[in-house]
Amino acid sequence: MEEIRYALVTGGSRGIGKAVAVRLAKDGYKVLINYVSNEDAAKTALEAVREAGSDGELIRFDVADPAASAEAIQAWQSKHPGEVISVLVNNAGIRNDNLMMRMNYEDWKKVIDITLDGFYNTTKPLLKGMISNRWGRIINIASLSGIRGMAGQTNYSAAKGGLISATKALAQEIAKRNITVNAVAPGFIRTDMTEDLPQDELRKMIPSGRFGEAEEVADLVAFLASENASYITGEVISINGGLYT
Ligand code: NDP
């Protein structure tokens, strides 16, 4: 009997996360779609996963909440004894832009809690299973902001920069167990998150002349999740239409 492979995508209900869920489904993964509030979108994402020829389930928790994250993952594990989530895509993230001069502490903290702590809260409970299984893939969705820093995004740049460094550190800890840890750093991708941005203005700065599509990021994530990417770990791979190299 063929082994069932499970992937967990945080923030899998919309945008890049949804595209990743669908792409991994095409590769035969059963996909656990995490979300926090938008249940309708999460259900639509699950439908899309099924249309892609696989199956999955919704797993609601706030990645910023360590106890809730651990509990939800533990509850899934109890219902699936002997099964391992072998691919984790840490994708949930928010932006809340403001100049540092005007940024209040809540705006700083919320972005860090979801975007950076979310990595810890979801990765920690899954590591043991991957280590025992001696195979795993952890893919963190970072950002161009985490590489070069962006004015108006000190909170988001700090969170994504932290996520990149955590990627490099964890990769070294678990490489011998056949677990790779990589980061993907998108530039401007057309999703709800970038809906309010002046696309016509911004695309003039992008050598490719356009925003990227979520599916393009998903293809890169799927490659990093594949067996073919076994020797790539601790890397940050940009996908930004040539915006910054
Ligand atoms: P969207 O705003 O389109 O979707 C965000 C997703 O994250 C939703 O599924 C949302 O769930 C989920 N989410 C938000 N907060 C939490 C939380 N506390 N716990 C669990 N899930 C949560 O974002 P994008 O698809 O654009 O972005 C995805 C990732 O890619 C983010 O990390 C972002 O920083 C990064 N990125 C995006 C870029 C872009 O141009 N779009 C560029 C570079 C990086 P719900 O539906 O329930 O709200």
Tab-separated table of C-alpha atoms in Angstrom, residues 68-224:
chain	number	residue	atom	x	y	z
A	68	ALA	CA	-3.412	26.655	20.616
A	69	SER	CA	-0.946	25.670	17.880
A	70	ALA	CA	0.512	22.773	19.895
A	71	GLU	CA	-2.957	21.627	20.941
A	72	ALA	CA	-4.376	21.589	17.404
A	73	ILE	CA	-1.383	19.668	16.071
A	74	GLN	CA	-1.519	17.232	19.002
A	75	ALA	CA	-5.249	16.674	18.450
A	76	TRP	CA	-4.616	15.861	14.765
A	77	GLN	CA	-1.795	13.525	15.746
A	78	SER	CA	-4.018	11.657	18.234
A	79	LYS	CA	-6.583	11.087	15.466
A	80	HIS	CA	-3.878	9.843	13.091
A	81	PRO	CA	-1.642	7.512	15.103
A	82	GLY	CA	1.456	6.472	13.219
A	83	GLU	CA	1.022	9.195	10.561
A	84	VAL	CA	3.585	11.944	10.130
A	85	ILE	CA	3.261	15.446	8.762
A	86	SER	CA	6.422	15.440	6.699
A	87	VAL	CA	6.103	18.787	4.902
A	88	LEU	CA	5.513	22.026	6.771
A	89	VAL	CA	5.045	25.305	4.948
A	90	ASN	CA	5.196	28.230	7.363
A	91	ASN	CA	3.283	30.714	5.278
A	92	ALA	CA	0.912	32.546	7.643
A	93	GLY	CA	1.957	36.163	7.924
A	94	ILE	CA	0.559	39.660	8.029
A	95	ARG	CA	1.839	43.127	7.298
A	96	ASN	CA	0.866	46.245	9.160
A	97	ASP	CA	2.950	49.018	7.674
A	98	ASN	CA	3.865	52.318	9.228
A	99	LEU	CA	6.893	54.495	9.635
A	100	MET	CA	8.768	53.600	12.814
A	101	MET	CA	8.054	57.115	14.150
A	102	ARG	CA	4.338	56.326	14.041
A	103	MET	CA	4.374	52.619	14.787
A	104	ASN	CA	2.771	51.690	18.062
A	105	TYR	CA	3.881	48.693	20.097
A	106	GLU	CA	0.791	46.605	19.235
A	107	ASP	CA	1.489	46.944	15.499
A	108	TRP	CA	5.110	45.927	16.055
A	109	LYS	CA	4.228	42.984	18.277
A	110	LYS	CA	1.336	41.553	16.260
A	111	VAL	CA	3.411	41.292	13.100
A	112	ILE	CA	6.286	39.633	14.977
A	113	ASP	CA	3.941	37.283	16.878
A	114	ILE	CA	2.233	35.948	13.757
A	115	THR	CA	5.057	36.114	11.246
A	116	LEU	CA	8.034	35.039	13.369
A	117	ASP	CA	6.687	33.343	16.501
A	118	GLY	CA	4.269	31.480	14.232
A	119	PHE	CA	7.294	29.660	12.833
A	120	TYR	CA	8.305	28.459	16.304
A	121	ASN	CA	4.773	27.616	17.402
A	122	THR	CA	4.095	25.376	14.419
A	123	THR	CA	7.536	23.938	13.751
A	124	LYS	CA	8.354	22.856	17.302
A	125	PRO	CA	5.435	20.398	17.708
A	126	LEU	CA	6.161	18.800	14.318
A	127	LEU	CA	9.920	18.359	14.603
A	128	LYS	CA	9.913	15.196	16.692
A	129	GLY	CA	7.803	13.300	14.152
A	130	MET	CA	10.001	14.386	11.254
A	131	ILE	CA	13.157	13.450	13.148
A	132	SER	CA	11.854	9.975	14.046
A	133	ASN	CA	10.710	9.535	10.454
A	134	ARG	CA	14.129	10.652	9.190
A	135	TRP	CA	12.597	12.733	6.426
A	136	GLY	CA	11.085	16.168	6.341
A	137	ARG	CA	10.759	19.461	4.545
A	138	ILE	CA	10.275	22.813	6.241
A	139	ILE	CA	9.703	25.751	3.931
A	140	ASN	CA	9.366	29.215	5.373
A	141	ILE	CA	7.765	31.972	3.366
A	142	ALA	CA	9.967	34.979	4.065
A	143	SER	CA	10.061	38.121	1.922
A	144	LEU	CA	12.287	40.487	0.024
A	145	SER	CA	11.694	42.778	3.034
A	146	GLY	CA	13.524	40.285	5.224
A	147	ILE	CA	16.575	40.429	2.969
A	148	ARG	CA	16.932	44.105	2.170
A	149	GLY	CA	14.581	45.781	4.650
A	150	MET	CA	11.796	48.052	3.434
A	151	ALA	CA	10.987	51.542	4.684
A	152	GLY	CA	7.608	51.530	6.401
A	153	GLN	CA	8.037	47.887	7.371
A	154	THR	CA	10.465	47.750	10.290
A	155	ASN	CA	8.126	45.276	12.027
A	156	TYR	CA	7.645	43.051	8.969
A	157	SER	CA	11.307	43.283	7.898
A	158	ALA	CA	12.394	42.299	11.422
A	159	ALA	CA	10.020	39.320	11.458
A	160	LYS	CA	11.057	38.096	8.008
A	161	GLY	CA	14.754	38.727	8.683
A	162	GLY	CA	14.417	36.692	11.880
A	163	LEU	CA	12.652	33.944	9.971
A	164	ILE	CA	15.520	33.794	7.470
A	165	SER	CA	18.130	33.457	10.219
A	166	ALA	CA	16.040	30.831	12.028
A	167	THR	CA	15.869	28.913	8.726
A	168	LYS	CA	19.662	28.862	8.457
A	169	ALA	CA	20.152	27.813	12.082
A	170	LEU	CA	17.559	25.043	12.133
A	171	ALA	CA	18.810	23.682	8.801
A	172	GLN	CA	22.170	22.981	10.416
A	173	GLU	CA	20.591	21.284	13.430
A	174	ILE	CA	18.620	18.700	11.484
A	175	ALA	CA	20.350	18.219	8.131
A	176	LYS	CA	21.700	14.799	9.193
A	177	ARG	CA	18.111	13.593	9.710
A	178	ASN	CA	17.242	14.190	6.058
A	179	ILE	CA	15.202	17.235	6.919
A	180	THR	CA	15.757	20.335	4.853
A	181	VAL	CA	14.810	23.828	5.974
A	182	ASN	CA	14.642	26.567	3.385
A	183	ALA	CA	13.133	29.999	2.951
A	184	VAL	CA	11.413	31.440	-0.081
A	185	ALA	CA	11.568	35.208	-0.399
A	186	PRO	CA	8.884	36.597	-2.703
A	187	GLY	CA	8.850	40.149	-4.034
A	188	PHE	CA	5.423	41.538	-4.984
A	189	ILE	CA	2.855	38.765	-5.453
A	190	ARG	CA	-0.781	39.411	-6.446
A	191	THR	CA	-2.837	38.406	-3.370
A	192	ASP	CA	-5.200	40.007	-0.841
A	193	MET	CA	-2.123	41.199	1.052
A	194	THR	CA	-0.972	43.416	-1.807
A	195	GLU	CA	-4.439	44.451	-3.008
A	196	ASP	CA	-4.125	47.937	-1.519
A	197	LEU	CA	-0.758	48.658	-3.148
A	198	PRO	CA	-0.449	50.878	-6.250
A	199	GLN	CA	0.331	48.074	-8.706
A	200	ASP	CA	0.756	50.334	-11.760
A	201	GLU	CA	3.341	52.448	-9.957
A	202	LEU	CA	5.206	49.557	-8.356
A	203	ARG	CA	5.513	47.384	-11.428
A	204	LYS	CA	7.637	50.070	-13.093
A	205	MET	CA	10.331	49.187	-10.530
A	206	ILE	CA	10.156	45.467	-11.256
A	207	PRO	CA	12.442	44.325	-14.107
A	208	SER	CA	9.827	41.726	-15.198
A	209	GLY	CA	7.248	44.531	-15.316
A	210	ARG	CA	4.577	42.720	-13.311
A	211	PHE	CA	3.577	41.324	-9.942
A	212	GLY	CA	4.148	37.593	-9.482
A	213	GLU	CA	1.351	35.048	-9.176
A	214	ALA	CA	0.795	32.874	-6.087
A	215	GLU	CA	1.045	29.781	-8.310
A	216	GLU	CA	4.582	30.762	-9.321
A	217	VAL	CA	5.625	30.806	-5.660
A	218	ALA	CA	3.818	27.493	-5.141
A	219	ASP	CA	5.858	25.833	-7.904
A	220	LEU	CA	9.071	26.839	-6.123
A	221	VAL	CA	7.763	25.573	-2.788
A	222	ALA	CA	6.782	22.261	-4.397
A	223	PHE	CA	10.284	21.871	-5.799
A	224	LEU	CA	11.828	22.490	-2.363
